[in-house]
Coordinates of C-alpha atoms in Angstrom, one line a residue:
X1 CA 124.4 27.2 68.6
X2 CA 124.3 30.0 65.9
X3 CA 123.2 27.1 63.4
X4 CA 120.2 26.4 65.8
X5 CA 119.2 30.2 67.0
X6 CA 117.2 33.0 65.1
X7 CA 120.5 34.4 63.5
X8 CA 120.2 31.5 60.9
X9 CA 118.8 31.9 57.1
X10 CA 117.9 28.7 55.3
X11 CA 117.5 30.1 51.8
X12 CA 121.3 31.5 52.3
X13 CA 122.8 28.9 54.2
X14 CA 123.9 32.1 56.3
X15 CA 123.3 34.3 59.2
X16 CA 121.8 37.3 59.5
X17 CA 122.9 40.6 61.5
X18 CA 119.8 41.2 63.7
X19 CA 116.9 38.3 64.8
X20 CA 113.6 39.6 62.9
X21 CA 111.0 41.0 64.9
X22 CA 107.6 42.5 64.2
X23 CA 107.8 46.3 64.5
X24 CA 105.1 48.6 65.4
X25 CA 102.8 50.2 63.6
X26 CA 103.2 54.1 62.6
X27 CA 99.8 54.8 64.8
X28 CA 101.5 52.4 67.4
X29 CA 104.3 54.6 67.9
X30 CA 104.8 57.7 70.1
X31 CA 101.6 56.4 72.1
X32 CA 101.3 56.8 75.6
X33 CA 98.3 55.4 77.6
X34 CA 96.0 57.8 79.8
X35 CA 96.5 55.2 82.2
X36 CA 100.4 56.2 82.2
X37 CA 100.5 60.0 82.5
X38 CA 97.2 59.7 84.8
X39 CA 99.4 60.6 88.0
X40 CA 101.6 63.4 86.2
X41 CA 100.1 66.3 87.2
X42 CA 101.6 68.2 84.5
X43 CA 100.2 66.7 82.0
X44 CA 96.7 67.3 83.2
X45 CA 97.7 70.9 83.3
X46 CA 99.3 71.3 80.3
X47 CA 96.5 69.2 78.5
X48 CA 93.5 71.6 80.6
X49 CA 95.9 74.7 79.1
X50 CA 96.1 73.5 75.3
X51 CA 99.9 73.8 75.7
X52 CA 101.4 71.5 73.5
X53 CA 104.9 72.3 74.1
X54 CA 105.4 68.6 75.5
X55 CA 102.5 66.6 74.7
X56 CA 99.3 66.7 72.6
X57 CA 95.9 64.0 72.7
X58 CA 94.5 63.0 70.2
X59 CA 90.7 62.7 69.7
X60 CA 90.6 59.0 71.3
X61 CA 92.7 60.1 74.3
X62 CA 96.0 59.3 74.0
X63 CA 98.8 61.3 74.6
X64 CA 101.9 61.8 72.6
X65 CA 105.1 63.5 73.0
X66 CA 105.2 66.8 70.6
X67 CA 106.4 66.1 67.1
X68 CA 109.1 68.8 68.2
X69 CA 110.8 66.7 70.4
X70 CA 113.7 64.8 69.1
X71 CA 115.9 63.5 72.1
X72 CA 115.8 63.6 75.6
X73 CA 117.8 66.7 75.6
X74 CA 114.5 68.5 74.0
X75 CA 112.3 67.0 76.8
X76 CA 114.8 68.6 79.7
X77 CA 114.9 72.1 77.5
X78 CA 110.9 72.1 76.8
X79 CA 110.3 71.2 81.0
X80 CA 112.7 74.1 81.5
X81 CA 111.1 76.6 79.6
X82 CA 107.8 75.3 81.8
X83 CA 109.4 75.4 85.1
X84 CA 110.2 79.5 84.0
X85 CA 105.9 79.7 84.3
X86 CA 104.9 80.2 87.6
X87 CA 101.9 78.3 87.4
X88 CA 103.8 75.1 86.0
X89 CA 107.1 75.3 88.1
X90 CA 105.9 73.4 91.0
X91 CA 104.6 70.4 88.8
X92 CA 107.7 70.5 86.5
X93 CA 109.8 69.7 90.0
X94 CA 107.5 67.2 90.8
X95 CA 106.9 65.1 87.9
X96 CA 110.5 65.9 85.3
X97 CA 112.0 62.5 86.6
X98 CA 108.9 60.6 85.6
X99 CA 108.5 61.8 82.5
X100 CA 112.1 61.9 81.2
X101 CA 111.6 58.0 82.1
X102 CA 108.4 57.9 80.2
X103 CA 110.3 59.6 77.7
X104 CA 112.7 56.7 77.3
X105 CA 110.3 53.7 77.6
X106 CA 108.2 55.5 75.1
X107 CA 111.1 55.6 72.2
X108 CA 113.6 53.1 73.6
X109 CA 116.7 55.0 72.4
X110 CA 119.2 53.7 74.7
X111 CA 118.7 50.6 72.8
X112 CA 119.8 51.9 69.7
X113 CA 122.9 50.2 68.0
X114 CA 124.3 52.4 65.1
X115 CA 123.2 50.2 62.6
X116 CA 119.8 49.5 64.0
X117 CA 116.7 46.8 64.9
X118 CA 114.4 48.7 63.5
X119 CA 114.5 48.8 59.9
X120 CA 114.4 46.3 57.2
X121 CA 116.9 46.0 54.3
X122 CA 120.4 48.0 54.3
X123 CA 122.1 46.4 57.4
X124 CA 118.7 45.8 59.3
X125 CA 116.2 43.1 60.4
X126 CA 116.6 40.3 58.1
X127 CA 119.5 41.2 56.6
X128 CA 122.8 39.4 56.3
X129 CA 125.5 41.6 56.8
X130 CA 128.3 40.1 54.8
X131 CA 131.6 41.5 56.3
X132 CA 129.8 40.3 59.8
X133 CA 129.6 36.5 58.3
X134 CA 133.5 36.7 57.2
X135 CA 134.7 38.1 60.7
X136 CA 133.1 34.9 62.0
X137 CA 134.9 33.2 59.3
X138 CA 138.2 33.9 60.2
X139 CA 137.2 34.0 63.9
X140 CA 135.8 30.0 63.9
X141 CA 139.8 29.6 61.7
X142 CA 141.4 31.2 64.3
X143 CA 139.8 28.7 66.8
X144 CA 141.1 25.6 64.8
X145 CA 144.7 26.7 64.7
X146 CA 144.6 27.2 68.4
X147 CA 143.2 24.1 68.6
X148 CA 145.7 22.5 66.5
X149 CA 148.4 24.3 68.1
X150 CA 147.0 23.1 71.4
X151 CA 147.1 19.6 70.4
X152 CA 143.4 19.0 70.6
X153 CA 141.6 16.0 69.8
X154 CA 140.8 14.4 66.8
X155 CA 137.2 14.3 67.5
X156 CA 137.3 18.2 68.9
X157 CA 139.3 19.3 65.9
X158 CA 137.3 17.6 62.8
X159 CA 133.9 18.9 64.8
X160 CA 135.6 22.7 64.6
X161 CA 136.5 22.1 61.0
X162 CA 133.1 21.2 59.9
X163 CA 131.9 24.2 61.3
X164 CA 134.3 26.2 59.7
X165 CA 133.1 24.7 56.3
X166 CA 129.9 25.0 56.9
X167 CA 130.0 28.5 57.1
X168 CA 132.1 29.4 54.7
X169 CA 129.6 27.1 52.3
X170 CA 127.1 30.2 52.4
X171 CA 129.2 32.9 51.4
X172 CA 128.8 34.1 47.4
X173 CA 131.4 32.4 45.8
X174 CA 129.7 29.0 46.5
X175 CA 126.5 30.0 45.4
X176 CA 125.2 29.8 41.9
X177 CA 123.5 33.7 40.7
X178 CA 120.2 32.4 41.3
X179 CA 120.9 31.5 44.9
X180 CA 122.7 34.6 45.7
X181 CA 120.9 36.9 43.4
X182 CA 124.5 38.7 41.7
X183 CA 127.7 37.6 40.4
X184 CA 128.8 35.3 42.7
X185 CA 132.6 36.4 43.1
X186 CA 131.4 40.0 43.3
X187 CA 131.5 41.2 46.7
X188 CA 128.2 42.6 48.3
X189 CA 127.5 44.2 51.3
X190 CA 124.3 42.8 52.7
X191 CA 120.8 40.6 51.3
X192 CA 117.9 41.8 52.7
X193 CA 115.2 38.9 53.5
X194 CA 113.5 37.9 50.2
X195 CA 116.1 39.7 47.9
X196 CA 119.5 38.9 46.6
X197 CA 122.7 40.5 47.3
X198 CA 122.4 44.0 47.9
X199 CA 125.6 47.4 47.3
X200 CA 128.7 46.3 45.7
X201 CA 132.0 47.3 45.8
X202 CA 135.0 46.4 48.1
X203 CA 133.5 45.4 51.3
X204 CA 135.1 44.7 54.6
X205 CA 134.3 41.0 53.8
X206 CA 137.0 40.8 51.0
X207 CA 139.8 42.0 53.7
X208 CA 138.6 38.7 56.1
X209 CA 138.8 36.5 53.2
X210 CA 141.9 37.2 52.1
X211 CA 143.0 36.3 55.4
X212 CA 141.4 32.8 55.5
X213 CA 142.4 32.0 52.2
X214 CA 146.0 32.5 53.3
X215 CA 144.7 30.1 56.3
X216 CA 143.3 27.7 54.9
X217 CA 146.6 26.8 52.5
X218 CA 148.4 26.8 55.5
X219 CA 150.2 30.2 56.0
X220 CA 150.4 31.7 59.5
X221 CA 152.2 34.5 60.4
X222 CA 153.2 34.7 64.5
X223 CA 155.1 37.0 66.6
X224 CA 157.0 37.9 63.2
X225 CA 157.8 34.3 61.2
X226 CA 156.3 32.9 58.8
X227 CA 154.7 29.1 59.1
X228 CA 152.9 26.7 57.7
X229 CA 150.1 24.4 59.0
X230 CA 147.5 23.1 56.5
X231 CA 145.2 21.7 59.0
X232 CA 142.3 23.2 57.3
X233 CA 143.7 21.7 53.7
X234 CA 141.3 19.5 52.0
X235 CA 143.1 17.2 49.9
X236 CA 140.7 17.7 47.1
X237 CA 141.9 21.6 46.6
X238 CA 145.3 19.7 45.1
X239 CA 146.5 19.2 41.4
X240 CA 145.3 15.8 40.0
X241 CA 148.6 16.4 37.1
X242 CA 151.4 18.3 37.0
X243 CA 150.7 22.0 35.9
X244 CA 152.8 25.6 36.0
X245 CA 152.3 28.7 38.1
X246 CA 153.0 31.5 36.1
X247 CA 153.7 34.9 38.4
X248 CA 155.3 37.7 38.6
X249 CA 158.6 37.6 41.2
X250 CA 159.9 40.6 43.4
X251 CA 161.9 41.6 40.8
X252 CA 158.7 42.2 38.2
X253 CA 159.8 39.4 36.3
X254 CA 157.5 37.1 35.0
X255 CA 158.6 33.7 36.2
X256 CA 157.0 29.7 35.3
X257 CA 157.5 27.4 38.6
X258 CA 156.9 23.8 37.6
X259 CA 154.3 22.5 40.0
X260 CA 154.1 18.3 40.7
X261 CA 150.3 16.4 41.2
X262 CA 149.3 16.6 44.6
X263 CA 150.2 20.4 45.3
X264 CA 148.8 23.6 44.7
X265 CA 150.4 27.0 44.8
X266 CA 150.3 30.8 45.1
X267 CA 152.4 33.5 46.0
X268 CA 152.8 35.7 49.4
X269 CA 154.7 39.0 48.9
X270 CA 155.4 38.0 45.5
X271 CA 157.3 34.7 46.5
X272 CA 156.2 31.2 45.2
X273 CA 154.7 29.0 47.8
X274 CA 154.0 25.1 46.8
X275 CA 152.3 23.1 49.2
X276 CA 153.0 19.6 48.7
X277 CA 152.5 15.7 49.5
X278 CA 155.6 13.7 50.8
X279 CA 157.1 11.7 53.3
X280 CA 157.3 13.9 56.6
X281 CA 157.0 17.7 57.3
X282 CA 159.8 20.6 56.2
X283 CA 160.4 23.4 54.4
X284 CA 162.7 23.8 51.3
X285 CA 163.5 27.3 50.1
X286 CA 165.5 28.3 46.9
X287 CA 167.6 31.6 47.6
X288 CA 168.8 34.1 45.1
X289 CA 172.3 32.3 44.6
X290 CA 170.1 29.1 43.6
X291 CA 171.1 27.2 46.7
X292 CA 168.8 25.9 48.7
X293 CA 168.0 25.2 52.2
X294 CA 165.8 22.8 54.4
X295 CA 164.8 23.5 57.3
X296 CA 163.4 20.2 59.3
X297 CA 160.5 22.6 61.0
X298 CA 157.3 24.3 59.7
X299 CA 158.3 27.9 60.9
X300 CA 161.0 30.0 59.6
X301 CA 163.5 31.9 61.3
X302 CA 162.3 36.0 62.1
X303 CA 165.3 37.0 60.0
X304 CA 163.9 34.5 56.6
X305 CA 160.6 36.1 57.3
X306 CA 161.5 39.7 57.1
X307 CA 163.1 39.0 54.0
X308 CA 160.0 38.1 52.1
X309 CA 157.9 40.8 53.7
X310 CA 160.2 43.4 52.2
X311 CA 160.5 41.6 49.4
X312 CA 164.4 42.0 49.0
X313 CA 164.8 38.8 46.8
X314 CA 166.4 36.3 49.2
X315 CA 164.3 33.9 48.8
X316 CA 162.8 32.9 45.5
X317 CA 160.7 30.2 45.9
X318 CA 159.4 27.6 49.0
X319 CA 158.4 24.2 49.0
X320 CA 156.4 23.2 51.8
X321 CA 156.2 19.8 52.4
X322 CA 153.6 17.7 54.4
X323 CA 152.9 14.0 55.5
X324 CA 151.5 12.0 52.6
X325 CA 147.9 12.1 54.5
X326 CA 146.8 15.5 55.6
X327 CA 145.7 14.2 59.3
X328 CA 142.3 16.5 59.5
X329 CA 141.7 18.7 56.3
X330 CA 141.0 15.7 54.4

């Protein structure tokens, strides 16, 4: 539905923060019609009086709230400084509610968000906010492993995954400069309408990403263990030849693991993880002795997992193995 609404920007293949709007005018604002303070019997007075404590008129009629007044708070204060005049006290008990509402129609401020609808550029209308499009990133990756987990079907499943790819087909790193108007592996915070990518420096969006990275090879982390699930794995992201992944291991040793065609790697708390094609679906890990153990599952044990997240050396390296066709990622 996003893909169909307002939220959606062609030129970034993207979604922006807020649907654009036309705003008012600077003479369009703080204007109140004679028509809606013509039973306010203040007003009259206060206009008849030259008292501009509250409201002044212009030379065409129309009233406006004082240039004083900042909040609602200041419209209570300035009608309790009137209702402390004799000749206004009656009025200001009769007509307060009304114009506290008028107060709030005029300027809309219960409305406001914190970032806001009514600016362009930084954050506003027409811009994308970044970190926004990587929450719903890892949100939409979150759905597909509970569908997966859930046993969905195919059909339901592939559908979810194109989505997922589709969005994460407008974020920078898929763009060429021109398109995203930076360095496209530089994170930015927002691009106004019209412009390219806009404030860098370590954005919220990085933090999101790492996380679907770590999805989309496979790596879950539940309840406390560790598992592995490529369902989002395209086939193409693997090794065409056998190549090396050189890293540094938990014991700040730079170490060479040999990786086969048909895999791909990286580390997680400083542990090799290959990811590779074969028969049926287990896990193979290399301990600190050089033994190994395979476990006929894709989660490891709580015990296994709290070893690599303190990184204390028991395990050295893992091979995770899945079935020679990848049953959705592909």
């Amino acid at each position: 539905q996003l893909r169909r609404s307002a939220l959606y920007r062609e030129d970034q293949h993207s979604y922006i923060l807020y649907p654009d709007r036309d705003l008012p005018g600077f003479l369009e604002k703080n204007a109140i019609d004679a028509d809606a303070v013509r039973d306010l019997g203040l007003v009259a007075a206060l206009a008849a009086n030259h008292d501009t404590s509250l409201f002044v008129q212009d030379a065409n009629g129309t009233f406006h709230f004082s240039g004083d007044i900042r909040n609602a708070q200041d419209v209570a204060r300035a009608l309790a400084d009137l209702a402390e005049q004799p000749r206004y006290a009656g009025l200001v008990a009769a007509d307060s509610s009304a114009i506290l509402a008028l107060f709030e129609r005029t300027f809309n401020h219960a409305a406001f968000t914190g970032r806001s609808g009514s600016f362009f550029a930084y954050e506003g209308l027409g811009s994308i906010y970044w970190h926004m499009v990587s929450k719903l990133l890892l949100a939409v990756q979150e759905t597909v492993q509970t569908a997966a987990r859930d046993q969905a079907s195919g059909p339901m499943l592939h559908a979810l995954i194109e989505v997922y790819y589709d969005i994460r087909a407008g974020l920078g790193f898929n763009k060429t400069p021109d398109v995203y108007g930076a360095f496209p592996t530089d994170p930015y915070s927002h691009t106004p309408g019209g412009q390219g990518a806009k404030q860098p420096g370590m954005t919220g969006m990085v933090k999101e990403e790492i996380l679907t990275r770590l999805g989309e090879v496979g790596l879950n982390i539940d309840q406390g263990q560790i598992s592995f699930s490529p369902v989002l794995l395209h086939t193409d992201e693997l090794l065409s030849a056998p190549s090396v992944l050189r890293c540094v291991d938990v014991d700040g040793q730079e170490s060479r693991i040999d990786v086969p065609a048909n895999a791909l790697a990286f580390t997680f708390c400083q542990v090799p993880v290959i990811v590779q094609l074969a028969g049926d679906s287990h896990i193979t890990l290399t301990l600190h002795d050089g033994s190994t153990r395979t476990i006929p599952d894709s989660r490891l044990s709580p015990e296994l997992s709290r070893a690599i997240f303190s990184r204390d050396g028991t395990v050295r390296w893992i091979v995770v193995s899945v079935p020679n066709r990848l049953e959705v990622g592909d």
